[in-house]
Amino acid sequence: PTVACEVAKYLFNDVQGSSIDESMRFFDEDIVYRDFNYEDVLNGKDEVRKFIEDFSFPGITFRLQRIDDGMLSTCFTWEVALYGTEDTVKGISLYELDPSTKLISYVRDVPESSIKPPPLGKVARGLRPGLGVFQGVALGSRDGGK
């Protein structure tokens, strides 16, 4: 596949749990990968490969839930299931393809809180309702941001 939404579907539905080499074929050499669980940004295929290897073990399944129809970028929701547990962690991701190579050049993963419900969220929003409203930030306002 060379369309962003189809690449994501292929990686989650067909490749997951089988060949890491096949997964890596779809990542640009200069991939930038941001996961909200981690402070550091992953830069390049070697770092992304290690990250994928660390999350490829028996009993873990990433299930694609909803996906848009993006051509050069796609946003989708997912859940992670661990064998033997009923609870899942849900999240949302953005994949962006390089327009010329059609390889994934940027990933942003945003998982939900693993503490459900988030302990202070309801209290904080009760005291200050505006805390539940998200706003954009200026480009370059974070270290390593583009």
Short mmCIF file of C-alpha atoms in Angstrom, two decimals:
data_model
loop_
_atom_site.label_atom_id
_atom_site.label_comp_id
_atom_site.label_asym_id
_atom_site.label_seq_id
_atom_site.Cartn_x
_atom_site.Cartn_y
_atom_site.Cartn_z
CA PRO A 1 0.00 0.00 0.00
CA THR A 2 1.08 3.58 -0.72
CA VAL A 3 -1.88 5.49 0.78
CA ALA A 4 -1.59 6.42 4.48
CA CYS A 5 -4.84 4.84 5.67
CA GLU A 6 -4.09 1.62 3.76
CA VAL A 7 -0.54 1.46 5.16
CA ALA A 8 -1.90 1.71 8.72
CA LYS A 9 -4.53 -0.97 8.04
CA TYR A 10 -1.91 -3.26 6.53
CA LEU A 11 0.51 -2.84 9.45
CA PHE A 12 -2.16 -3.37 12.12
CA ASN A 13 -4.31 -6.02 10.45
CA ASP A 14 -1.91 -8.04 8.32
CA VAL A 15 1.68 -7.61 9.49
CA GLN A 16 1.33 -7.26 13.26
CA GLY A 17 2.72 -10.22 15.13
CA SER A 18 4.60 -11.60 12.14
CA SER A 19 7.52 -9.88 10.42
CA ILE A 20 9.18 -6.82 11.92
CA ASP A 21 11.23 -6.60 8.73
CA GLU A 22 8.02 -6.25 6.73
CA SER A 23 6.83 -3.49 9.08
CA MET A 24 10.11 -1.62 8.79
CA ARG A 25 9.84 -1.61 5.01
CA PHE A 26 7.15 1.10 5.38
CA PHE A 27 9.22 3.51 7.53
CA ASP A 28 11.38 6.29 6.14
CA GLU A 29 15.08 6.27 7.14
CA ASP A 30 14.56 9.62 8.88
CA ILE A 31 11.29 8.72 10.66
CA VAL A 32 10.35 10.90 13.66
CA TYR A 33 8.27 8.90 16.14
CA ARG A 34 6.64 10.54 19.18
CA ASP A 35 4.83 8.53 21.82
CA PHE A 36 3.23 10.45 24.69
CA ASN A 37 4.33 7.71 27.10
CA TYR A 38 7.95 8.72 26.58
CA GLU A 39 9.82 11.99 26.99
CA ASP A 40 12.34 11.29 24.23
CA VAL A 41 11.54 11.35 20.53
CA LEU A 42 12.58 8.33 18.46
CA ASN A 43 14.64 9.38 15.45
CA GLY A 44 15.43 7.08 12.54
CA LYS A 45 14.62 3.51 11.61
CA ASP A 46 17.02 1.91 14.10
CA GLU A 47 15.36 3.54 17.12
CA VAL A 48 11.87 2.81 15.77
CA ARG A 49 12.80 -0.82 15.09
CA LYS A 50 13.98 -1.26 18.69
CA PHE A 51 10.74 0.30 19.95
CA ILE A 52 8.63 -2.05 17.81
CA GLU A 53 10.70 -5.06 18.92
CA ASP A 54 10.15 -4.10 22.57
CA PHE A 55 6.36 -4.13 22.00
CA SER A 56 6.27 -7.34 19.98
CA PHE A 57 5.79 -10.17 22.44
CA PRO A 58 3.33 -13.04 22.80
CA GLY A 59 -0.01 -12.04 24.25
CA ILE A 60 -0.08 -8.39 23.16
CA THR A 61 -2.44 -7.31 20.39
CA PHE A 62 -2.95 -3.84 18.97
CA ARG A 63 -6.46 -3.66 17.52
CA LEU A 64 -7.32 -1.00 14.98
CA GLN A 65 -10.73 0.48 15.74
CA ARG A 66 -11.56 3.48 13.55
CA ILE A 67 -9.50 5.01 10.77
CA ASP A 68 -9.98 7.97 8.47
CA ASP A 69 -9.43 7.88 4.71
CA GLY A 70 -6.26 9.99 4.57
CA MET A 71 -3.95 9.79 1.60
CA LEU A 72 -0.69 11.32 2.91
CA SER A 73 -1.62 11.27 6.58
CA THR A 74 -4.10 9.25 8.56
CA CYS A 75 -5.48 9.36 12.06
CA PHE A 76 -6.86 6.27 13.75
CA THR A 77 -7.95 4.89 17.09
CA TRP A 78 -6.74 1.61 18.56
CA GLU A 79 -6.73 -0.49 21.69
CA VAL A 80 -4.08 -2.70 23.22
CA ALA A 81 -5.20 -6.03 24.62
CA LEU A 82 -3.06 -8.29 26.77
CA TYR A 83 -3.81 -11.99 26.84
CA GLY A 84 -5.55 -13.00 30.06
CA THR A 85 -6.91 -9.56 30.93
CA GLU A 86 -10.19 -7.93 30.03
CA ASP A 87 -8.99 -4.34 30.38
CA THR A 88 -7.55 -2.56 27.37
CA VAL A 89 -5.72 0.71 26.86
CA LYS A 90 -7.05 2.84 24.03
CA GLY A 91 -5.32 5.52 22.05
CA ILE A 92 -5.11 7.53 18.90
CA SER A 93 -2.29 7.78 16.36
CA LEU A 94 -1.32 9.92 13.42
CA TYR A 95 0.84 8.55 10.60
CA GLU A 96 2.25 10.90 7.98
CA LEU A 97 3.82 9.72 4.72
CA ASP A 98 6.63 11.42 2.85
CA PRO A 99 4.92 12.68 -0.34
CA SER A 100 7.70 11.47 -2.63
CA THR A 101 8.60 8.07 -1.15
CA LYS A 102 5.18 7.21 0.37
CA LEU A 103 7.03 5.91 3.45
CA ILE A 104 5.99 6.79 7.01
CA SER A 105 7.99 9.87 7.99
CA TYR A 106 6.15 10.90 11.17
CA VAL A 107 4.18 9.09 13.88
CA ARG A 108 2.42 10.49 16.94
CA ASP A 109 0.91 8.00 19.44
CA VAL A 110 -1.35 9.27 22.22
CA PRO A 111 -2.59 6.58 24.63
CA GLU A 112 -5.29 7.22 27.19
CA SER A 113 -4.46 7.24 30.87
CA SER A 114 -4.04 3.73 32.24
CA ILE A 115 -5.73 4.89 35.46
CA LYS A 116 -9.48 4.88 34.85
CA PRO A 117 -11.06 7.23 35.48
CA PRO A 118 -8.11 9.62 35.75
CA PRO A 119 -8.12 10.38 39.48
CA LEU A 120 -7.88 14.14 39.45
CA GLY A 121 -9.50 14.87 36.09
CA LYS A 122 -13.11 14.87 37.25
CA VAL A 123 -12.35 16.90 40.36
CA ALA A 124 -10.27 19.43 38.43
CA ARG A 125 -12.91 19.87 35.72
CA GLY A 126 -15.57 20.31 38.41
CA LEU A 127 -13.58 23.15 39.96
CA ARG A 128 -12.34 24.65 36.67
CA PRO A 129 -14.36 23.45 33.63
CA GLY A 130 -11.89 25.05 31.20
CA LEU A 131 -9.25 22.46 32.15
CA GLY A 132 -10.96 19.93 29.88
CA VAL A 133 -10.54 22.16 26.80
CA PHE A 134 -7.51 21.59 24.60
CA GLN A 135 -5.86 24.29 22.53
CA GLY A 136 -3.11 24.18 19.95
CA VAL A 137 0.44 25.24 20.71
CA ALA A 138 2.75 27.33 18.56
CA LEU A 139 4.95 25.43 16.11
CA GLY A 140 8.41 24.94 17.57
CA SER A 141 7.29 25.67 21.14
CA ARG A 142 8.57 22.27 22.34
CA ASP A 143 12.10 20.95 22.08
CA GLY A 144 12.43 19.01 18.84
CA GLY A 145 9.07 20.28 17.58
CA LYS A 146 8.50 21.13 13.95
#
